[in-house]
Short mmCIF file of C-alpha atoms in Angstrom, two decimals:
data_model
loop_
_atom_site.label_atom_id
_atom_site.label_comp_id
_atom_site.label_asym_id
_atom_site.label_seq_id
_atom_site.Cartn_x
_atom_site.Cartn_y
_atom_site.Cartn_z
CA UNK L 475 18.45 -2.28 -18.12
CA UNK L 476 17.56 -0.12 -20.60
CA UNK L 477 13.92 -0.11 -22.42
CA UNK L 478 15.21 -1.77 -25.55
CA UNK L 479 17.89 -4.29 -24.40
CA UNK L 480 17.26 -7.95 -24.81
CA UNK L 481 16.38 -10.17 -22.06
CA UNK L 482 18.51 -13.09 -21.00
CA UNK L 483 16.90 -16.53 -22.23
CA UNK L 484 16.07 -18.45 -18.98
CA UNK L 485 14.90 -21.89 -18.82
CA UNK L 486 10.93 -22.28 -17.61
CA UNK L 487 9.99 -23.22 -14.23
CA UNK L 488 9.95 -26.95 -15.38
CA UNK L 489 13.38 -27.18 -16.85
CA UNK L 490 14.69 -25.16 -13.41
CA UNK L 491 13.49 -27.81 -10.94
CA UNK L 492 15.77 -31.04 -10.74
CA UNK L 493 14.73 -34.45 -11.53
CA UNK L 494 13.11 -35.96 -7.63
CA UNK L 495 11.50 -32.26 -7.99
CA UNK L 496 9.77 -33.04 -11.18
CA UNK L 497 8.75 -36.31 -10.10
CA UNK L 498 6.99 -35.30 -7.38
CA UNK L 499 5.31 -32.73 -8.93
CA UNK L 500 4.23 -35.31 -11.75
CA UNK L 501 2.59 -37.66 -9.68
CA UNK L 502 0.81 -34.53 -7.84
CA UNK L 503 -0.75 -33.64 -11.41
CA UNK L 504 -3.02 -34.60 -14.12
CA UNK L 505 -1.84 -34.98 -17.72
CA UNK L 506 -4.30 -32.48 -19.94
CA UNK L 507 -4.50 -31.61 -23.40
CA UNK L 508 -5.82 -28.45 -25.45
CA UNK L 509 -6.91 -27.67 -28.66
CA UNK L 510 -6.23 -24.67 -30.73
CA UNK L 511 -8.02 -21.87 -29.15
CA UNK L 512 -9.24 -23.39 -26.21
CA UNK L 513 -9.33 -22.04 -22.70
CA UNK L 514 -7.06 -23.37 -19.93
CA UNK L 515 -8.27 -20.65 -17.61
CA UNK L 516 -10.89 -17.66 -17.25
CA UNK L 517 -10.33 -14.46 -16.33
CA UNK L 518 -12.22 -14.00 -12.91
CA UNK L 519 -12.80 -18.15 -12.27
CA UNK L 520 -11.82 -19.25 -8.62
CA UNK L 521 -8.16 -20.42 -8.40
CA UNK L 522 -8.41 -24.24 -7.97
CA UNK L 523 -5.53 -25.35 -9.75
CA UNK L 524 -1.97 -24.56 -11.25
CA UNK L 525 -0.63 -25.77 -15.05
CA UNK L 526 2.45 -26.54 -15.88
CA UNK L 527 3.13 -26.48 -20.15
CA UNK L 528 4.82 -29.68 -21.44
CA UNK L 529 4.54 -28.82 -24.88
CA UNK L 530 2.69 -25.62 -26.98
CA UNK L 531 2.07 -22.27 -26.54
CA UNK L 532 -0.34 -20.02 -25.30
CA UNK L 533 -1.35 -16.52 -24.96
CA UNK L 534 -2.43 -14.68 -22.22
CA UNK L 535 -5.17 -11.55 -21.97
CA UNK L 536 -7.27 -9.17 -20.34
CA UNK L 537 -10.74 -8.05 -21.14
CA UNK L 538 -11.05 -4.38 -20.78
CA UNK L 539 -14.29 -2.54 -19.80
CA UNK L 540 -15.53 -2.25 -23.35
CA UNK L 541 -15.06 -5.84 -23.74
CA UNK L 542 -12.06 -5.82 -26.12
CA UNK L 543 -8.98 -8.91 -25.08
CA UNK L 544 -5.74 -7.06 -24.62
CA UNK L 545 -2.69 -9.52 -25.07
CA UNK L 546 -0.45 -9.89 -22.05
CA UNK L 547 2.06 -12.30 -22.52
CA UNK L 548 2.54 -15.39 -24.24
CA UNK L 549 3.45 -18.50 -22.22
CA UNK L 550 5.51 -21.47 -23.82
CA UNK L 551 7.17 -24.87 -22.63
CA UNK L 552 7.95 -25.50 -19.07
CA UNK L 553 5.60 -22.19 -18.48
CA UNK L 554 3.95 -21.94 -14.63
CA UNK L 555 0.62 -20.61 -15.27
CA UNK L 556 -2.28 -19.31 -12.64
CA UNK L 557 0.20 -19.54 -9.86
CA UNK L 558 0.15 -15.72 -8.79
CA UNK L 559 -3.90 -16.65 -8.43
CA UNK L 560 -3.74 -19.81 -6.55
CA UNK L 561 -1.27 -18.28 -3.76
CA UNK L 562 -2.31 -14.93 -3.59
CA UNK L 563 -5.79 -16.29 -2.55
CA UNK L 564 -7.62 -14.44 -5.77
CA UNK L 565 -9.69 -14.76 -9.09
CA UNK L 566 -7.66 -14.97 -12.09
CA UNK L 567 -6.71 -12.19 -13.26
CA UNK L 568 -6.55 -12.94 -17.08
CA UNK L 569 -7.38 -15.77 -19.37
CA UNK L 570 -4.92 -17.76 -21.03
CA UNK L 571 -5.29 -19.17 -24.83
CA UNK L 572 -4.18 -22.17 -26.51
CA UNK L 573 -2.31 -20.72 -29.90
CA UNK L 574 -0.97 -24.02 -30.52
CA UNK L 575 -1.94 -27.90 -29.26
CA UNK L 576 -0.98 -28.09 -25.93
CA UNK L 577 -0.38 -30.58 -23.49
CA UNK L 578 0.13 -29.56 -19.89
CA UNK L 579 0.01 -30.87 -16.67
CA UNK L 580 -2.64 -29.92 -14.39
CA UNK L 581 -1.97 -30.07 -10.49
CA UNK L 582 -4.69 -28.81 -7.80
CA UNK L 583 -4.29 -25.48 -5.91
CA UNK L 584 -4.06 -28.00 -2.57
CA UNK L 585 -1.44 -30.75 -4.20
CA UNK L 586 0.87 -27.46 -5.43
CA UNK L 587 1.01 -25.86 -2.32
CA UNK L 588 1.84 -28.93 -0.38
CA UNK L 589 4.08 -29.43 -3.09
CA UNK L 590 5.81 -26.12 -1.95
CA UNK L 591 6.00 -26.97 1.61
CA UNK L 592 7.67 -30.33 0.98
CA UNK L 593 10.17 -28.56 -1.38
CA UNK L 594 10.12 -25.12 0.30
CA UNK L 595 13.81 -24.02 -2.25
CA UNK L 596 11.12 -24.09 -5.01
CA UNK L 597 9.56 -21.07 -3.18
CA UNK L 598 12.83 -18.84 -4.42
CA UNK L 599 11.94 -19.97 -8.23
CA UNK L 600 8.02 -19.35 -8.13
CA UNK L 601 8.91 -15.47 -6.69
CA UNK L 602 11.36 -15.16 -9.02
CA UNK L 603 8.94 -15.84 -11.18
CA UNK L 604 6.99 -13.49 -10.69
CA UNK L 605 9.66 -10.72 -10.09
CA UNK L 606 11.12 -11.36 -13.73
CA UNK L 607 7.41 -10.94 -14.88
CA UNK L 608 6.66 -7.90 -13.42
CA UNK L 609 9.99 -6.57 -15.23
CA UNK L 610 9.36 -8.04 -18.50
CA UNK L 611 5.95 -5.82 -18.02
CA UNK L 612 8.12 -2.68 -17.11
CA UNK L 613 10.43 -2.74 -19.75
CA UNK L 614 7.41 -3.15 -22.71
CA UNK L 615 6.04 -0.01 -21.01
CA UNK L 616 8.78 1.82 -21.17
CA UNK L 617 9.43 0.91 -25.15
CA UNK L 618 5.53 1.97 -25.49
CA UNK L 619 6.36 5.45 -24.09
CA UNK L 620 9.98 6.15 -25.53
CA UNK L 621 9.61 4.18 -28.80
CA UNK L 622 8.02 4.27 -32.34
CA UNK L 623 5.74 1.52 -33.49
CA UNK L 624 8.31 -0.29 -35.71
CA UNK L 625 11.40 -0.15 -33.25
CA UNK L 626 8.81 -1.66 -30.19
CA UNK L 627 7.56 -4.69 -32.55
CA UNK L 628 11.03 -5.41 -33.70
CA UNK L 629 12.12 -5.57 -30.09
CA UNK L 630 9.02 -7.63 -29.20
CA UNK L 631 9.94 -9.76 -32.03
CA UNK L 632 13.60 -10.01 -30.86
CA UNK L 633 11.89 -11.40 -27.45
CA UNK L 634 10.09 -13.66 -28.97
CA UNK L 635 13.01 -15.27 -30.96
CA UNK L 636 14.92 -15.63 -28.13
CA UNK L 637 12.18 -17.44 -26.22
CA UNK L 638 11.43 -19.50 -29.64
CA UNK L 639 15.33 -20.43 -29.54
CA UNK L 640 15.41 -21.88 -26.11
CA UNK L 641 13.21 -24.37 -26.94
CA UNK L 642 14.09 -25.28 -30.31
CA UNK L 643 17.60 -24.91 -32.38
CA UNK L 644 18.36 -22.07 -35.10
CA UNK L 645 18.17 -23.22 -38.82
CA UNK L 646 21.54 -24.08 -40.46
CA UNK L 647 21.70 -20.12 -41.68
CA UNK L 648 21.09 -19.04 -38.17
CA UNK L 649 17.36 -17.66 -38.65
CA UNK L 650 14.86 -18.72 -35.82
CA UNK L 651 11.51 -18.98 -36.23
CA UNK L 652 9.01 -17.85 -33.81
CA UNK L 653 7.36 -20.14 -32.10
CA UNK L 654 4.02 -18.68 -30.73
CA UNK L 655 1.32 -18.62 -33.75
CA UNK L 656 0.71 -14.75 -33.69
CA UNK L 657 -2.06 -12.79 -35.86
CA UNK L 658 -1.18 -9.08 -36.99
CA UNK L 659 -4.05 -8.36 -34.98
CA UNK L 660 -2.22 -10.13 -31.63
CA UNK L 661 0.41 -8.15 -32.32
CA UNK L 662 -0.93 -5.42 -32.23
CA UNK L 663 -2.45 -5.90 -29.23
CA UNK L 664 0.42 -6.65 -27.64
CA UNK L 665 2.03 -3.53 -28.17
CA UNK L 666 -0.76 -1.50 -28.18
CA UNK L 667 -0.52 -0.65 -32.13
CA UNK L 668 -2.97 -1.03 -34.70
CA UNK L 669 -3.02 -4.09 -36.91
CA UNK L 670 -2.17 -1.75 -39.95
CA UNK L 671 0.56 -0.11 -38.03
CA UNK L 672 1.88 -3.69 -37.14
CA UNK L 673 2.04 -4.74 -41.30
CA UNK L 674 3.48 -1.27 -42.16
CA UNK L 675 5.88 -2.21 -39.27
CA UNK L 676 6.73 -5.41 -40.36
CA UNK L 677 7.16 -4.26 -43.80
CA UNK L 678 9.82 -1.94 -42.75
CA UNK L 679 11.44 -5.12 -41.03
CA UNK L 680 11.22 -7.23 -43.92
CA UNK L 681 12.92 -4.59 -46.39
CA UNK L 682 15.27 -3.98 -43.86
CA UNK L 683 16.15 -8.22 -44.47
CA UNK L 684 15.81 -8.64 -40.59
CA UNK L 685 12.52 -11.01 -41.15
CA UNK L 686 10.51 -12.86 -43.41
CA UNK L 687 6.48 -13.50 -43.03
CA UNK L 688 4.28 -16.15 -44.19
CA UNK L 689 0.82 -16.63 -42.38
CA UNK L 690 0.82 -16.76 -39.08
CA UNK L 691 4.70 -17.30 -39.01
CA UNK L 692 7.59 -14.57 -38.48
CA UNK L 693 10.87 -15.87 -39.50
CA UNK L 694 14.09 -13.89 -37.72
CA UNK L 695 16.68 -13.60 -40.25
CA UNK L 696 19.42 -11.41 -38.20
CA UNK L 697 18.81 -11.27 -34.62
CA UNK L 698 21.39 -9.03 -34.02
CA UNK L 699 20.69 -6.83 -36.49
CA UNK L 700 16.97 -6.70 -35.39
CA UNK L 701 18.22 -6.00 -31.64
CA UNK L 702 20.35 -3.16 -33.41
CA UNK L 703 17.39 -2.09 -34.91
CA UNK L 704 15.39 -2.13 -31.58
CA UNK L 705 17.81 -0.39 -30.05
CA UNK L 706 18.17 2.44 -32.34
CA UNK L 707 15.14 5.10 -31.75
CA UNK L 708 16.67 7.76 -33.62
#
């Protein structure tokens, strides 16, 4: 794959497992909801439990030395969360962020794992998991080394609409609006860009007609065309 090509919409871990699968899970779990920037986990806490997302999004970071939160990821519906944590045996490695109301199910690091056992074809899912995670993480790297600022947010972008459309239809004209709440600021984060860099950026993307912005909301007019754009470093 190269740095800037799209990645394949796949449903979440939730949608993946079949119906006696979710079930069981359910009844291993507790129902939990989350307010707009609240917590679900901490960055160095024990690993006690697993969360599923139902509904919402969520962002996930990394405090750095200075004490600055880099942004991660961001984790939608039918999203495993803390799982790497809870079977590798370690503290968590980043904090995750309500950037919407959320409702998720909560299941203990004990009930999941038994969970596991009793289902052990749910194993191949949870490493894939975390195989298509650590490529997602490769391929942002390698836009942050071979592209400029306005090509690596419109590919981000382009992620992020594809994400948004898997849980949601396009608008009758074929825009898709993102889903996950993100700040300038987030953005920039994200790809390692300053928050002015990320409005000059998304200047460039609304003039080019491949978005439009309103607070807090990014509205993808031409996917395509903003893949295109990605695409294009020269």
């Amino acid at each position: 794959m190269t740095p800037h090509a799209p990645s394949t919409p796949r449903p979440g871990f939730w949608a993946a497992l079949d119906r006696a699968q979710q079930a069981a899970l359910r009844s291993a779990a507790r129902p939990r909801h989350f307010a707009v920037k609240t917590p679900l986990v901490y960055q160095g806490d024990e690993s006690d439990h697993v969360i599923i997302i139902e509904r919402g999004w969520t962002k996930v970071t990394s405090a750095t030395e200075d004490g600055h939160d880099v942004v991660l990821a961001v984790r939608g519906p039918g999203d495993l969360l803390a799982e790497s944590a809870v079977l590798g045996g370690r503290t968590r490695s980043a904090t995750v962020t309500a950037l919407s109301p959320v409702r998720a199910l909560v299941v203990p690091a004990a009930r999941f794992t038994g969970f596991l056992d009793a289902h052990p074809q749910v194993w191949m899912l949870v490493t894939s998991t975390f195989v298509q995670r650590l490529d997602d993480a490769d391929r942002r790297l390698k836009a942050h080394v071979t592209s400029r600022g306005t090509h690596r947010l419109a590919q981000l972008l382009a992620e992020l609409a594809e994400m948004s459309a898997h849980h949601g239809p396009a608008a009758p004209d074929g825009s898709i609006d993102i889903g996950p709440p993100l700040s300038q600021e987030e953005l920039g984060s994200w790809m390692d860009a300053s928050r002015e860099t990320v409005a000059r950026a998304l200047n460039g993307l609304r003039r080019a007609g491949l978005i439009r912005t309103g607070w807090r909301k990014i509205t993808v007019v031409d996917l395509a065309g903003l893949r295109a754009f990605a695409r294009d470093r020269d």
